Short mmCIF file of C-alpha atoms and ligand atoms in Angstrom, two decimals:
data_model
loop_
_atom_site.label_atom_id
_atom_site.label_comp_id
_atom_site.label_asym_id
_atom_site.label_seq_id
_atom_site.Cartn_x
_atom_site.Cartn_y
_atom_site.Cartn_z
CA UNK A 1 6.82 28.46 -1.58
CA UNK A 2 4.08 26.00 -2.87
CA UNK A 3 5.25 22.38 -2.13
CA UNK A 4 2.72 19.73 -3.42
CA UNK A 5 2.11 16.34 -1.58
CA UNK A 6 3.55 14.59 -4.38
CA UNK A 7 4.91 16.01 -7.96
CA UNK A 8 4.99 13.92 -10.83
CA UNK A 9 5.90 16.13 -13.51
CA UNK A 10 9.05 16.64 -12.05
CA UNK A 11 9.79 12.94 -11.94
CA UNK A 12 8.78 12.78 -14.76
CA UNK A 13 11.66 15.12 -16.25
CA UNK A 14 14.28 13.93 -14.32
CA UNK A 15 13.83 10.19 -16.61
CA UNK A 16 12.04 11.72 -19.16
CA UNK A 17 14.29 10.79 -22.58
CA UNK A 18 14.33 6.94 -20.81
CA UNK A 19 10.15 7.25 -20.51
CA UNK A 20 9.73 8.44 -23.72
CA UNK A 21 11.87 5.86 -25.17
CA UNK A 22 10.34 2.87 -22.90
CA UNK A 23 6.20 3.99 -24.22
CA UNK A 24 7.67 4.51 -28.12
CA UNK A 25 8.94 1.15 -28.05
CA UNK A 26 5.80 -1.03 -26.60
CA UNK A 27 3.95 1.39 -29.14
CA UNK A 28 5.81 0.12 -32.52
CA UNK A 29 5.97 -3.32 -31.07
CA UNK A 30 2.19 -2.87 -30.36
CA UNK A 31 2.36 -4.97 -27.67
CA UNK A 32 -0.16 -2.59 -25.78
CA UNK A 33 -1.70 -5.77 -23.18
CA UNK A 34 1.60 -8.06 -20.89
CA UNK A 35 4.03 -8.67 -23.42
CA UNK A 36 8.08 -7.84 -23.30
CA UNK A 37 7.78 -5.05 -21.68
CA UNK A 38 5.30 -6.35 -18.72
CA UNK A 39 7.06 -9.36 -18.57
CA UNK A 40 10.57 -7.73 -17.72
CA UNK A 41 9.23 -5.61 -15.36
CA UNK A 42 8.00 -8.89 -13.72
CA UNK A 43 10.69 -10.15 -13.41
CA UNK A 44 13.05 -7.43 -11.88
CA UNK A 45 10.05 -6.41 -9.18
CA UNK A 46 10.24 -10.20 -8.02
CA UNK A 47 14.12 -9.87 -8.01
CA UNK A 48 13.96 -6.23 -5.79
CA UNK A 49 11.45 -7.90 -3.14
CA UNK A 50 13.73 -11.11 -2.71
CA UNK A 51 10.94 -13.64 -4.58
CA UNK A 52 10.54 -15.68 -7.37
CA UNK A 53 7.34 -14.91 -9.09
CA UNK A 54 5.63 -11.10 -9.70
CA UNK A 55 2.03 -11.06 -11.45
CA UNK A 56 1.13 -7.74 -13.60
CA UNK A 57 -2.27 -6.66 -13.09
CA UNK A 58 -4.31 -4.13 -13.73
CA UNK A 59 -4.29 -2.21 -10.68
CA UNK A 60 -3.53 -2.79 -6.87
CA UNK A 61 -7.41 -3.52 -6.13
CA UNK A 62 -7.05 -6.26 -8.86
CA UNK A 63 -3.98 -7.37 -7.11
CA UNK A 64 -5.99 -7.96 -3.66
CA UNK A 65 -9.18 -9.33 -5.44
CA UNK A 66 -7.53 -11.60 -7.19
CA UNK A 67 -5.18 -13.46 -4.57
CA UNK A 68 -7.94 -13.72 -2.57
CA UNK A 69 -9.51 -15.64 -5.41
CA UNK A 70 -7.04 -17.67 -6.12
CA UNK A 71 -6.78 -18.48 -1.88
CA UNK A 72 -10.65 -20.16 -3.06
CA UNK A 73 -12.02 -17.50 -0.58
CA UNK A 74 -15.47 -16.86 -1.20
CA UNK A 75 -19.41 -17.03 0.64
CA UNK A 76 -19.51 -18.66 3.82
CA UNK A 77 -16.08 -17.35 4.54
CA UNK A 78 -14.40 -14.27 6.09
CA UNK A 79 -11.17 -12.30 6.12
CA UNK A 80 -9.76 -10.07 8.99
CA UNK A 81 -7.90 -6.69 8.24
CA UNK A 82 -8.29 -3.51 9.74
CA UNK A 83 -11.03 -0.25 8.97
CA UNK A 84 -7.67 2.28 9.15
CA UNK A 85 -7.11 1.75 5.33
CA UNK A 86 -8.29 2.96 1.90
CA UNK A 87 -11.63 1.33 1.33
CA UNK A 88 -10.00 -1.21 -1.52
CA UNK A 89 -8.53 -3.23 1.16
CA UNK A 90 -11.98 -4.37 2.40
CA UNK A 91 -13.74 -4.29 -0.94
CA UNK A 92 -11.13 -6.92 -2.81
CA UNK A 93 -12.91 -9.02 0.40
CA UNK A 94 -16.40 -8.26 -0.61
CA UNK A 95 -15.78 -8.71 -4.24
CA UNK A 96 -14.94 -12.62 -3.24
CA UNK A 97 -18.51 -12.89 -1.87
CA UNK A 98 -16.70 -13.71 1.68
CA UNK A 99 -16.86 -11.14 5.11
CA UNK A 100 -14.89 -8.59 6.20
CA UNK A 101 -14.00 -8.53 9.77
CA UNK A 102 -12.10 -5.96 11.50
CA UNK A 103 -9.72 -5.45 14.05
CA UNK A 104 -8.10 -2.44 15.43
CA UNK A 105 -4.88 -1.20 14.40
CA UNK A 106 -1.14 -0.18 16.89
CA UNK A 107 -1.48 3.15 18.17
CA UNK A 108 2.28 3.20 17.17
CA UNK A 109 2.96 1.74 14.05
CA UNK A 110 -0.65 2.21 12.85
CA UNK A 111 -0.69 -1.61 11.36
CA UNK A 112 -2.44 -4.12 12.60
CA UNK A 113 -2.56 -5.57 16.46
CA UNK A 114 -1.82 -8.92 16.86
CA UNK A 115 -3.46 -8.70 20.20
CA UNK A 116 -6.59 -8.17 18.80
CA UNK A 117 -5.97 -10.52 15.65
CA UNK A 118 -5.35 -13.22 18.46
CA UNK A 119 -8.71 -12.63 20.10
CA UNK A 120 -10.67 -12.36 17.18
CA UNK A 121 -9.62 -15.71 16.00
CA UNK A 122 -10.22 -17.56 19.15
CA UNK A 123 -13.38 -15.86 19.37
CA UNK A 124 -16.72 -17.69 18.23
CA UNK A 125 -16.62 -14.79 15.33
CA UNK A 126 -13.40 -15.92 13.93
CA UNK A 127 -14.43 -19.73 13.09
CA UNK A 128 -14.85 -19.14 9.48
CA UNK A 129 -11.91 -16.86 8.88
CA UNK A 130 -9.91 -18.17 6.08
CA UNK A 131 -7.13 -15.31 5.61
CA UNK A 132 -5.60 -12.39 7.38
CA UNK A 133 -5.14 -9.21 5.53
CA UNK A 134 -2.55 -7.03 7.01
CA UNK A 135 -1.96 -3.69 5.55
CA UNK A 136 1.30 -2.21 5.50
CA UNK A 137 -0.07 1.45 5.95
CA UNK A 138 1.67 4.41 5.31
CA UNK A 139 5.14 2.00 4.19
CA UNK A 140 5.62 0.60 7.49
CA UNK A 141 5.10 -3.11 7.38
CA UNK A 142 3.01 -4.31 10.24
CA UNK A 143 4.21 -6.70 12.85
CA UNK A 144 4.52 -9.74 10.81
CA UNK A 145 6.45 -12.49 13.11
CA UNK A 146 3.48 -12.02 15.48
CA UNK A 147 1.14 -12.11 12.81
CA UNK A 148 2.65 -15.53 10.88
CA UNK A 149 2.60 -16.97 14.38
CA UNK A 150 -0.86 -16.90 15.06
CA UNK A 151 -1.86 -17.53 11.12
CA UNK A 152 -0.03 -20.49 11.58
CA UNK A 153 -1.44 -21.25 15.03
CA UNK A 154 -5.19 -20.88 13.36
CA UNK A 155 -4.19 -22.29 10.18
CA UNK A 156 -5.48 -19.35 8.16
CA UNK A 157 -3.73 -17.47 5.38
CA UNK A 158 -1.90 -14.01 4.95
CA UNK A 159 -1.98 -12.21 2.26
CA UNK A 160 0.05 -8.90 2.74
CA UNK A 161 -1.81 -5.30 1.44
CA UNK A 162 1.61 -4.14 0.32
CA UNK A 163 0.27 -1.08 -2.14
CA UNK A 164 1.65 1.95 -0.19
CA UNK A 165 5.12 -0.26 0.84
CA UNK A 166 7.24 -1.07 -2.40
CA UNK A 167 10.94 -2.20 -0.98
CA UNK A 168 9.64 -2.00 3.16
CA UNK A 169 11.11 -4.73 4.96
CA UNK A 170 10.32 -6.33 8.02
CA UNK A 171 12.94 -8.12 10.26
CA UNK A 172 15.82 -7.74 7.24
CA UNK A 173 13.23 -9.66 5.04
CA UNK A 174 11.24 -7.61 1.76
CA UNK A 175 7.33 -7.07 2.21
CA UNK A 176 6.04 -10.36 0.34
CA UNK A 177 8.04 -12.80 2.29
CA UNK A 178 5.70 -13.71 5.09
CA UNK A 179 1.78 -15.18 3.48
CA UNK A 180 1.04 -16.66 0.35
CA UNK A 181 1.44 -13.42 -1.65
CA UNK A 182 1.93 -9.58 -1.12
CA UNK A 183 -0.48 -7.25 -3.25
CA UNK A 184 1.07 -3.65 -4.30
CA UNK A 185 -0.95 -0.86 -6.07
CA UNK A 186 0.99 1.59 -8.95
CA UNK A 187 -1.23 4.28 -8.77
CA UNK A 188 0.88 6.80 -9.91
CA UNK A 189 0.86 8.82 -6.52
CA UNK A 190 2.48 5.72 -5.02
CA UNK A 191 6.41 5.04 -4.11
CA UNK A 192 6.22 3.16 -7.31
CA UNK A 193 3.92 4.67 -9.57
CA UNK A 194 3.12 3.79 -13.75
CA UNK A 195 1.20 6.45 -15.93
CA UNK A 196 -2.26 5.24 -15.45
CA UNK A 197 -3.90 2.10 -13.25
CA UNK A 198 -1.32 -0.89 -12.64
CA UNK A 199 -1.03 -3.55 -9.42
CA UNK A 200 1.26 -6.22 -8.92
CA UNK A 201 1.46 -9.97 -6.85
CA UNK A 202 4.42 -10.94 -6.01
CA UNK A 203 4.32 -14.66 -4.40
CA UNK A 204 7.20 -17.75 -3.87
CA UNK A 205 4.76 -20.19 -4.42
CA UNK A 206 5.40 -21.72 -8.25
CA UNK A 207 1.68 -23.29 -8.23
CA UNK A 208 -0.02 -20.05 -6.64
CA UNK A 209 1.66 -18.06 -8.96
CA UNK A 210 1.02 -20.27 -11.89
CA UNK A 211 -3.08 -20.04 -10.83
CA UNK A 212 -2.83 -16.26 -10.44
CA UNK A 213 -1.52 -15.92 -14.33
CA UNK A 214 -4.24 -17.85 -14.98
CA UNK A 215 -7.02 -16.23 -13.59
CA UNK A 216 -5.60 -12.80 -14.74
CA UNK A 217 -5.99 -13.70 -18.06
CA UNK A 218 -10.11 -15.75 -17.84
CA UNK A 219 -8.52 -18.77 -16.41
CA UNK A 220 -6.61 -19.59 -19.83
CA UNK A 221 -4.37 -22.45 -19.99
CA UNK A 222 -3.49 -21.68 -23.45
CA UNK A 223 -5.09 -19.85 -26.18
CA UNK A 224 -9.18 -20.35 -25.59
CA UNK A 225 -8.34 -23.07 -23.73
CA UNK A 226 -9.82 -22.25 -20.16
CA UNK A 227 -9.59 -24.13 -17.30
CA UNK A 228 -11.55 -21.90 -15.13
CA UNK A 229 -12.81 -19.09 -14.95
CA UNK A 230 -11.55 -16.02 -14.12
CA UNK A 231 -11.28 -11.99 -14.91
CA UNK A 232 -9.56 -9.69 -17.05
CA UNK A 233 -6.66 -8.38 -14.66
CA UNK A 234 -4.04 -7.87 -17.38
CA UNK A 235 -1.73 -5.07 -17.29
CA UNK A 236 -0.90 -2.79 -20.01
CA UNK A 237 2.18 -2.57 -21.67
CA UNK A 238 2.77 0.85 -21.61
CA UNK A 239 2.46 0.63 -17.60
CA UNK A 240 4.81 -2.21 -17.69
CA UNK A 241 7.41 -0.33 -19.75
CA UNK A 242 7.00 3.15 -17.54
CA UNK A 243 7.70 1.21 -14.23
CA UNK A 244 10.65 -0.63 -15.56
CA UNK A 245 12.21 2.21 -15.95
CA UNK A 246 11.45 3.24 -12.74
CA UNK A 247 12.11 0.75 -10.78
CA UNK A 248 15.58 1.31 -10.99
CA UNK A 249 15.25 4.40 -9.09
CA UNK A 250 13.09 3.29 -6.92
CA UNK A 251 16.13 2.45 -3.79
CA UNK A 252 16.99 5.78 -4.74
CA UNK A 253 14.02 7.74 -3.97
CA UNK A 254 13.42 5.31 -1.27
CA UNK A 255 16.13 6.46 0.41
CA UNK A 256 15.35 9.81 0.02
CA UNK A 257 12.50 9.85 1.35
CA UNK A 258 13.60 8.08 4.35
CA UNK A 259 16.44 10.65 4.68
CA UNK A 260 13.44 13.51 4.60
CA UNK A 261 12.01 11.38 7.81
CA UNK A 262 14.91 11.60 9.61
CA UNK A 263 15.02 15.25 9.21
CA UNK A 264 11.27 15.61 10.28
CA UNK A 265 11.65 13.57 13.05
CA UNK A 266 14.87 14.79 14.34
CA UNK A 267 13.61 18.65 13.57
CA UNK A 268 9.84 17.98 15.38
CA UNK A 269 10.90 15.74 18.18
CA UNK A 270 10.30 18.61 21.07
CA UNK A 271 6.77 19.55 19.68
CA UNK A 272 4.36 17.90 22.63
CA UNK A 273 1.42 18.73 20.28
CA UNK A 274 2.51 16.49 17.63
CA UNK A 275 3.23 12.33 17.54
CA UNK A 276 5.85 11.60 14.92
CA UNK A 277 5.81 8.92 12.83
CA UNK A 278 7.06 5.57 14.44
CA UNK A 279 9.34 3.20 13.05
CA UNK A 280 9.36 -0.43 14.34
CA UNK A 281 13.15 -1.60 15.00
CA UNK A 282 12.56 -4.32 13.04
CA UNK A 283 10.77 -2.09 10.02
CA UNK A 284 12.69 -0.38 7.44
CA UNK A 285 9.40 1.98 6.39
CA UNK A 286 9.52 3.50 2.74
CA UNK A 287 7.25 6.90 4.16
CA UNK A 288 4.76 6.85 1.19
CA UNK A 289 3.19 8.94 3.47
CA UNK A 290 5.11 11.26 6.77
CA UNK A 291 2.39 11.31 8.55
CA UNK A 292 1.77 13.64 11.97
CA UNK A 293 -0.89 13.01 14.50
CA UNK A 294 -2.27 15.97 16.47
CA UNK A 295 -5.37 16.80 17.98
CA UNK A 296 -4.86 20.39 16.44
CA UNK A 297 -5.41 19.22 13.29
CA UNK A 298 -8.28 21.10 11.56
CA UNK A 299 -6.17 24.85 12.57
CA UNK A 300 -2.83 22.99 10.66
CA UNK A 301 -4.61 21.54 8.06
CA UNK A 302 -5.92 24.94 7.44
CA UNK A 303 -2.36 26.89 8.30
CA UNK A 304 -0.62 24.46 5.28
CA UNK A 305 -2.89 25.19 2.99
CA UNK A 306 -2.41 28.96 3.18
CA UNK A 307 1.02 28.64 3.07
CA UNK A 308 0.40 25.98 0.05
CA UNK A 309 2.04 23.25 1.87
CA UNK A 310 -0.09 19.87 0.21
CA UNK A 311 -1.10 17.97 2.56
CA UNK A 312 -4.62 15.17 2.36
CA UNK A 313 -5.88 13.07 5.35
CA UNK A 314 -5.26 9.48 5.09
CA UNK A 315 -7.62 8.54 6.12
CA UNK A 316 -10.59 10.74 7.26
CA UNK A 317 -13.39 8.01 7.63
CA UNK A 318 -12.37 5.12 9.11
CA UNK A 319 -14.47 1.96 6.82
CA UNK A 320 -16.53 0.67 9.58
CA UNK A 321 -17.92 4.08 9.75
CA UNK A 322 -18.68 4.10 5.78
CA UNK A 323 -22.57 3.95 4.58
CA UNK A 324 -21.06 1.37 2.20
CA UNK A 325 -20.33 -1.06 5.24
CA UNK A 326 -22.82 -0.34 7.28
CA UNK A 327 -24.00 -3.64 7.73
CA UNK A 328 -21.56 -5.01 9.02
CA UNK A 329 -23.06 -3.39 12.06
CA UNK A 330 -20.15 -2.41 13.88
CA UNK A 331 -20.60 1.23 16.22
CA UNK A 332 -18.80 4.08 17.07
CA UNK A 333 -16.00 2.81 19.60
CA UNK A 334 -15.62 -0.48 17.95
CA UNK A 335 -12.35 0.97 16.97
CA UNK A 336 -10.78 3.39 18.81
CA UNK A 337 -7.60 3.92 18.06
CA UNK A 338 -8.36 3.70 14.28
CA UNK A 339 -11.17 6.17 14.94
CA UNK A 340 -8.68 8.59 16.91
CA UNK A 341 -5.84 8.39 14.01
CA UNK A 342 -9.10 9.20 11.61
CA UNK A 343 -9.43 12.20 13.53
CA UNK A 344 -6.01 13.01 14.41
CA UNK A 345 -3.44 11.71 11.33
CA UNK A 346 -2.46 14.59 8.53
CA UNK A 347 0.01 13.39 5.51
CA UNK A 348 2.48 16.35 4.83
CA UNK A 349 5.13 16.13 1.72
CA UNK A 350 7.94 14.29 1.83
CA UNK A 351 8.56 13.06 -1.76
CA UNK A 352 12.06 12.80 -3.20
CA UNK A 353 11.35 15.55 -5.84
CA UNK A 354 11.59 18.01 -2.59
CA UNK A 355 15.05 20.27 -2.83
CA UNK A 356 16.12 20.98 0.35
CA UNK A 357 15.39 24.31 0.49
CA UNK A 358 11.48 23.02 0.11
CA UNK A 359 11.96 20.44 3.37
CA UNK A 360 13.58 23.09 4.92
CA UNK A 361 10.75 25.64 4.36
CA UNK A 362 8.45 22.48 5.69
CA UNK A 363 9.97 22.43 8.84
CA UNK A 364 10.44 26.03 9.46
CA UNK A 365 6.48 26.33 9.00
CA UNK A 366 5.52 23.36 11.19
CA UNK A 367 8.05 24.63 13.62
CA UNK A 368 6.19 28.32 13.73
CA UNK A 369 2.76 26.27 13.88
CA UNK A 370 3.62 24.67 16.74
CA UNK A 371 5.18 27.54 18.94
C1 PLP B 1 -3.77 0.29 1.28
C2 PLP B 1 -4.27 0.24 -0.14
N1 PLP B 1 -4.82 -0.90 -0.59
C3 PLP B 1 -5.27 -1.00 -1.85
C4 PLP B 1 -5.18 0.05 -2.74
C5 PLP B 1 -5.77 -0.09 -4.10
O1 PLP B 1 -4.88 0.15 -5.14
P1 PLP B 1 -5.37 0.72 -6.55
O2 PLP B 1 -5.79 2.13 -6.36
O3 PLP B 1 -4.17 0.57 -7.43
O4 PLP B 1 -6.50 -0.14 -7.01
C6 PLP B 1 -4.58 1.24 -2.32
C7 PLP B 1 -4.37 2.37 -3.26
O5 PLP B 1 -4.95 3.33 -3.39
C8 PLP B 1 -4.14 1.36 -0.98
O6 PLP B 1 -3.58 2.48 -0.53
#
């Protein structure tokens, strides 16, 4: 049975009449750049994550480089996250002129430690961080009381990497609540995915916010009128339409793919080869990725394939060990538990276009792998 990671044709015909409809409108309005359609989509993805303002950009690398702009970040400063992500995370930092620093992530949760956040800051290399970029990997939101704590303790910034965690919560509060803004990707591979490059801010605070439409649009006030400068992050309308619609099945599939975990988890919890997935008590993760850890993992990788099971290593290279940061002079063993889940970590499917039969026919396979 050939199970893909992810399978958006399928989605795609489960809404289809609604998509069509949704892209033939924005087309005979021709409002092809923000417009209606943009601007309701705004609104609702503020409404879903419990805030009062949601930005449309162009895509979720946008999203980052531009709230970090708008947080007057640039040379002479520097930004902490983690080198267990995709490479945007710490790129939206270089963009801003300013440097990335990194710290190691939870061998549980996979997110950022506060242990090491803590040290870095009261080290003599954290005296010109200005923000803390916590990535909520995988759609587990990392450990944000202890990370507001110390923000607020060394009066620095969070801005949340929210693009794999669209409707993850962290102690009963929506991803987006806890720094000055929350930045999501909708690549279309993600939870919430449009039909080409879109990203989103969502933020509660009215003057941030107002800044942030701003400088997605070359720092216009009003027509040619521009108070600074800024960058063309506008989203189209087309992608604005597409994820209205949806967004209102996003809680859906959320909760289908969190019922999928369950049955992973509860079906693999005797393999000692294998670490499952862990989910914080205070977390409600989204799983835009289930993702196993085992030291066998070149043999399974391998076994899935033949048995066309997708599956894709999030992520392979962790971004300290990139050529494209490697002066930032960090070594091997910098990072080690970031460097072991680089090793270790395999994504297998778990999308909410998966019959039962197919999860079944997951398990069954993983089972035999590991027996
Ligand atoms: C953690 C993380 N941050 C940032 C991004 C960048 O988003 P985009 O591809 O929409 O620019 C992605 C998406 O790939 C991501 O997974």
């Amino acid at each position: 049975m050939k199970i893909p990671l992810a399978d958006l044709k399928k989605q795609y015909l489960t809404i289809k009449p609604e998509i069509d409809a949704a892209i033939q409108n924005v087309i005979e309005n021709t409002q092809f750049i923000l417009g209606k359609a943009v601007s309701d989509f705004e609104q609702e993805f503020a409404k879903a994550h419990h805030v009062k303002h949601c930005i449309a950009v162009g895509s979720g690398t946008d999203a980052l480089h531009a709230a970090l702009w708008a947080l007057d970040i640039g040379a002479g400063d520097a930004v902490v996250t983690t080198p267990f992500t995709f490479i945007a995370t710490v790129e939206a930092i270089s963009l801003t002129g300013a440097q990335p620093l990194f710290v190691d992530i939870e061998p549980k949760t996979y997110t950022m430690d506060p242990v090491k956040l803590e040290e870095l800051l009261k080290s003599p290399q954290g005296k010109n961080v200005k923000a803390i970029l916590p990535i909520h990997l995988y759609g587990q939101p990392a450990a944000m009381d202890e990370i507001q704590k110390i923000a607020s303790k060394y009066n620095v910034k969070i801005i949340e990497d929210a693009a794999q965690s669209h409707l993850a919560m962290y102690d009963g509060k929506y991803v987006g609540n806890f720094g000055e803004a929350a930045c999501f990707s909708f690549y279309p591979g993600k939870n919430l995915g449009a039909y080409g490059e879109a990203g989103g801010i969502i933020t509660n605070d009215d003057e941030f916010a107002k800044k942030l439409r701003q400088l997605r649009d070359h720092g216009q006030s009003e027509k040619y009128k521009h108070q600074f400068w800024g960058h063309n992050y506008r989203m189209d309308g087309i992608q604005g339409a597409v994820l209205g619609v949806k967004l209102k099945y996003l809680a859906q599939w959320t909760a289908r793919r969190r019922e999928i975990a369950a049955k992973y988890k509860q079906a693999f919890s005797g393999i000692s080869d294998l670490i499952l997935p862990y989910e914080s008590p205070k977390a409600v993760h989204v799983y835009h990725q289930f993702v196993l850890r085992t030291k066998k993992r070149a043999a399974f990788q391998q076994y899935l394939t033949d048995k066309e099971i997708g599956n894709a290593l999030h992520y392979p290279i962790p971004i300290h060990f990139q050529e494209a940061y490697k002066h930032l002079g960090y070594k091997p063993g910098d990072f080690p538990i970031s460097e072991a889940c680089a090793n270790e970590n395999i994504s297998i499917p778990a999308h909410p276009e998966m019959t039962g039969e197919m999860v079944d026919y997951v398990i069954e396979s993983v089972m035999k792998f590991f027996s």
